[in-house]
Coordinates of C-alpha atoms in Angstrom, one line a residue:
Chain A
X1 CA 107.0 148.1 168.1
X2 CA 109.1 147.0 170.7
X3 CA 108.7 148.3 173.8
X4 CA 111.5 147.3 175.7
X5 CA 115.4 146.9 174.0
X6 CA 118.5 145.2 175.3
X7 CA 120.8 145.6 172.5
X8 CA 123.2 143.0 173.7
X9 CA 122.0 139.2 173.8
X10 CA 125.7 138.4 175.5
X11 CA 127.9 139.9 177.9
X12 CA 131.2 138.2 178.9
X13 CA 133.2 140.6 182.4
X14 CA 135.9 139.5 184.6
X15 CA 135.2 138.3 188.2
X16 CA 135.5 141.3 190.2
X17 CA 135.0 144.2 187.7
X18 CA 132.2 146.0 187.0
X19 CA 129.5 145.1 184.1
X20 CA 126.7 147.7 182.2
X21 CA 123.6 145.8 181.1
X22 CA 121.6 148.1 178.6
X23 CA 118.3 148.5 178.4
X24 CA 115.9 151.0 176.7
X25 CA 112.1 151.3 177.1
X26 CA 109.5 153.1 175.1
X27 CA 106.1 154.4 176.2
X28 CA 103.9 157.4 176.5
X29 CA 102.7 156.7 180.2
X30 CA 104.3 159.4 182.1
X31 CA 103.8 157.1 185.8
X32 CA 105.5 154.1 184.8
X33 CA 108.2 151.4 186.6
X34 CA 111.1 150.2 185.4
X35 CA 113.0 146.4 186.6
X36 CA 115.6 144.2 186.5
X37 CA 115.2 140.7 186.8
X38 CA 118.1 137.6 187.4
X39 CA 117.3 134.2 185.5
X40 CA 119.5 131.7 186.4
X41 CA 119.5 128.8 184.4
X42 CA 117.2 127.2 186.7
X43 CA 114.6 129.2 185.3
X44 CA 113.3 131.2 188.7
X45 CA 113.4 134.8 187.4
X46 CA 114.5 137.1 190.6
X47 CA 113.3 140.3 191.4
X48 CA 116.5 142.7 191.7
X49 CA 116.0 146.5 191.5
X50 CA 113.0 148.7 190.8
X51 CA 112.9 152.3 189.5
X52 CA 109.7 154.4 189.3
X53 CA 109.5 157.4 186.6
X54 CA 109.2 159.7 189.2
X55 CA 112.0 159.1 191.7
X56 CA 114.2 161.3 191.5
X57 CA 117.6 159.2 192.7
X58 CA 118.7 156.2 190.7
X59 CA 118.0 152.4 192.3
X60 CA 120.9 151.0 194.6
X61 CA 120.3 147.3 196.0
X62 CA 123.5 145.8 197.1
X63 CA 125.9 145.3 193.9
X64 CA 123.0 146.6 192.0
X65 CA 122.4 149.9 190.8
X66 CA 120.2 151.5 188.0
X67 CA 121.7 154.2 186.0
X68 CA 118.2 155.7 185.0
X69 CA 118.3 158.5 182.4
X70 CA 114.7 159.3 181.7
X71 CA 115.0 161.6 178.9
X72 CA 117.0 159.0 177.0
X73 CA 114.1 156.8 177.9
X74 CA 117.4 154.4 179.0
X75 CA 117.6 151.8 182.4
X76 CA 120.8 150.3 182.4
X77 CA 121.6 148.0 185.3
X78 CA 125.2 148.0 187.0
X79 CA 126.6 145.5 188.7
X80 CA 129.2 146.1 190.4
X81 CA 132.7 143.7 191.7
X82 CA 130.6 140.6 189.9
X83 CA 130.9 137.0 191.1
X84 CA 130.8 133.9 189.6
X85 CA 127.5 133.4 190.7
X86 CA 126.1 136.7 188.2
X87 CA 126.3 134.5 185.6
X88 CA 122.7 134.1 184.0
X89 CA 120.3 135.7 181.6
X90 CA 118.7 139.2 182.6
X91 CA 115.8 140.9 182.1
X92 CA 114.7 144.7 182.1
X93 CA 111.2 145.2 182.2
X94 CA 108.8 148.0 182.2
X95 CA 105.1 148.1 183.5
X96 CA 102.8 150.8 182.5
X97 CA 99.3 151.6 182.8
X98 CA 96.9 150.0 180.5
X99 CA 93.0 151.8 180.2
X100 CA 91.5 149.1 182.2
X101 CA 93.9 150.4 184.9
X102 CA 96.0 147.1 185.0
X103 CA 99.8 148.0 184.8
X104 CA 101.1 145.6 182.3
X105 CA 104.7 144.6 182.9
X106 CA 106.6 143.8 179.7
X107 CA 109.4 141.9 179.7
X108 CA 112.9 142.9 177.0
X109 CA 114.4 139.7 175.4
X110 CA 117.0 139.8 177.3
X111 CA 120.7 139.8 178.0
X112 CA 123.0 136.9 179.2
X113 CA 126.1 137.4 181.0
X114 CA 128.7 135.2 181.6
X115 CA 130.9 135.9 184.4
X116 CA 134.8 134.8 183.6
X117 CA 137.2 133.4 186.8
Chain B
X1 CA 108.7 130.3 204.6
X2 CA 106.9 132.3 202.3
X3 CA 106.5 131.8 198.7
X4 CA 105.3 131.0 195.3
X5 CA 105.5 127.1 194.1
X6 CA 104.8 125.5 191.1
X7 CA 104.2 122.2 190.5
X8 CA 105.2 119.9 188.5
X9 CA 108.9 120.7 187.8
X10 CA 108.6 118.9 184.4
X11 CA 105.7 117.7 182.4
X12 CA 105.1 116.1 179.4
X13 CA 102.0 115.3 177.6
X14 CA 101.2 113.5 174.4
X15 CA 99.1 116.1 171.8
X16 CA 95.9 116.1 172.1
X17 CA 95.4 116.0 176.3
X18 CA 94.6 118.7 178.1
X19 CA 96.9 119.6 180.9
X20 CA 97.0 121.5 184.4
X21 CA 99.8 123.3 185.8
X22 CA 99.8 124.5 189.6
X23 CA 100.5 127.6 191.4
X24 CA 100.4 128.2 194.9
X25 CA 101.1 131.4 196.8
X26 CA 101.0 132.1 200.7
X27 CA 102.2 135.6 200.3
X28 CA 98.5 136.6 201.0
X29 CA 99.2 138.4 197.1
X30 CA 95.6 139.6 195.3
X31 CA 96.9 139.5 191.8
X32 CA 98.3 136.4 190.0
X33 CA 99.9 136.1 186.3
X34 CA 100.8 132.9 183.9
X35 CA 103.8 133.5 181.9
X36 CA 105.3 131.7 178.6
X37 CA 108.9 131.6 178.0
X38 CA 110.2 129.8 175.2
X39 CA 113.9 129.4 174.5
X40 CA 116.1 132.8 173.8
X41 CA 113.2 134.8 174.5
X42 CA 111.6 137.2 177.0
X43 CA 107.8 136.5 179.1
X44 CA 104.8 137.0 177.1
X45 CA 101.7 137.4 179.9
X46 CA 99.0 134.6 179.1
X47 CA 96.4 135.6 181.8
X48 CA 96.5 137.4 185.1
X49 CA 94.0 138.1 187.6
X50 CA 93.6 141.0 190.3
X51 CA 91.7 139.0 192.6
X52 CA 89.8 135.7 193.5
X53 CA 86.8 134.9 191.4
X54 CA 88.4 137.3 188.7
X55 CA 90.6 136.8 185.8
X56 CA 91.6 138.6 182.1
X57 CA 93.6 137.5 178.9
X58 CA 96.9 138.5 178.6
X59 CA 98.8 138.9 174.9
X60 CA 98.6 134.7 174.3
X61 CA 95.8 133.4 175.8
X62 CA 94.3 131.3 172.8
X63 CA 94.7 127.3 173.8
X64 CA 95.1 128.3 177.3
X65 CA 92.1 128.3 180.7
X66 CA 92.2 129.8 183.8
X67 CA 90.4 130.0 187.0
X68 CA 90.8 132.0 190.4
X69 CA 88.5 130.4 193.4
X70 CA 91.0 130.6 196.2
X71 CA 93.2 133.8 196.9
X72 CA 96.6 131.2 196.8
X73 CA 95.6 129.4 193.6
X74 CA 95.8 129.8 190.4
X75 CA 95.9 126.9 188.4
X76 CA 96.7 127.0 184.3
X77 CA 95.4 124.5 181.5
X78 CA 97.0 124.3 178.5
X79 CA 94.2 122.9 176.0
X80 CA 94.6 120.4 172.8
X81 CA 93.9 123.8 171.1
X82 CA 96.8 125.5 172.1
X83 CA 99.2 124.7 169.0
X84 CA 102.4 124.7 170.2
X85 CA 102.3 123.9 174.0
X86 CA 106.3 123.2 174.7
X87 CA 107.8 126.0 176.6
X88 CA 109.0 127.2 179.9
X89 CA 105.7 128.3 182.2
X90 CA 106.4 130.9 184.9
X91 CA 103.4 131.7 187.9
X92 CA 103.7 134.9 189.9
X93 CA 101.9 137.3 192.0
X94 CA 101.9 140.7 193.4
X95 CA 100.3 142.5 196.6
X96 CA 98.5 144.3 193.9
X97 CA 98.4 144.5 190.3
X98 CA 100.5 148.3 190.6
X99 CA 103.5 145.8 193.1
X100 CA 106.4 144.2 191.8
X101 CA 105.8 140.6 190.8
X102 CA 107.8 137.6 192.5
X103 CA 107.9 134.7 190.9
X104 CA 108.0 130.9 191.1
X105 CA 110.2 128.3 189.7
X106 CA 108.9 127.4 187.2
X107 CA 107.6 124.6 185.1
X108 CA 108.7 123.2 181.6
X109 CA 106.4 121.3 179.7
X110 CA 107.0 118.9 176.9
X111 CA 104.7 117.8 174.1
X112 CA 105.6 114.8 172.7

């Protein structure tokens, strides 16, 4: 089952406005972490915003914020007046604790966004 | 400056050698992961390890070796038994395996 969902493989926003990348999660962990991840097409994946289960106020990080809504198991990452320079593929991902007390991170398929002048 | 590299940029191989991809850290990081990408898809974790001298499978780990003798090393080999070695290979490493994971740049190998 998937574990991770981002229902849109393509975003297109305006320079400037603001842009909702969705992302759901699924697990039965109740101390889990939640992230978002910048791939440009270089291929480095960058670390953006993280959100634990049990913090109580959603992410902020510059431009980026996460709109976490726990019940609706839902992490959506906002970024706000976006620049040219937004445009690439990202990726929510969720780590969780396995019995061997690693915390897996799993990674969603992933959304790209193209950023329009 | 600190960081994770990965080296080569771009490989390629003819089928049926064995292969080694680099990863260096001087973050001072414990845990270390391998990563495959391949094209229009998310990270699937080949192995990882929490500290020197120790390492664990990850989902895909068939075809693939690891070892861990040095705390900033972390080399991958990609086997003649892995099947279908082309993809994008992504290193990282955390303070500890509960940290968020940075990651390097990357590097794409081609079987030919």
């Amino acid at each position: 089952a998937q574990k991770i969902t981002q229902t849109q493989p393509g975003m297109f926003v305006q320079e400037k406005e603001a842009v909702t990348l969705d992302c759901t999660y699924d697990t039965s962990d109740p101390s889990y972490g939640l992230f978002w991840y910048k791939q440009p097409s270089s291929g480095e994946m960058i670390f953006l915003i993280y959100q634990g289960s049990y913090d109580q106020q959603n992410a902020t990080e510059g431009r980026y914020s996460l709109n976490f809504q726990k019940a609706r198991k839902s992490a959506n990452l906002v970024i706000s007046a976006s620049q040219l320079g937004d445009s690439a593929m990202y990726f929510c991902a969720m780590r969780e604790r396995l019995k061997t007390s690693y915390d897996k991170v799993i990674f969603g398929p992933g959304t790209s966004l193209s950023v329009i002048p | 400056d600190g960081g994770i590299t990965q080296s080569p940029k771009y490989l390629f191989r003819k089928e049926g050698q064995n292969v080694t991809l680099s990863c260096e850290q001087n973050l001072n990081h414990d845990a270390m992961y391998w990563y495959r990408q391949d094209p229009g898809q998310g990270l699937r974790l080949i192995y990882y390890s929490q500290i020197v001298n120790d390492f664990q499978k990850g989902d895909i780990a068939e075809g693939y070796s690891v070892s861990r003798e040095k705390k900033e090393s972390f080399p991958l080999t990609v086997t003649s038994a892995q099947k279908n070695p082309t993809a994008f290979y992504l290193c990282a490493s955390s303070i500890d395996p509960t940290d968020t994971q940075y990651f390097g740049p990357g590097t794409r190998l081609t079987v030919l």
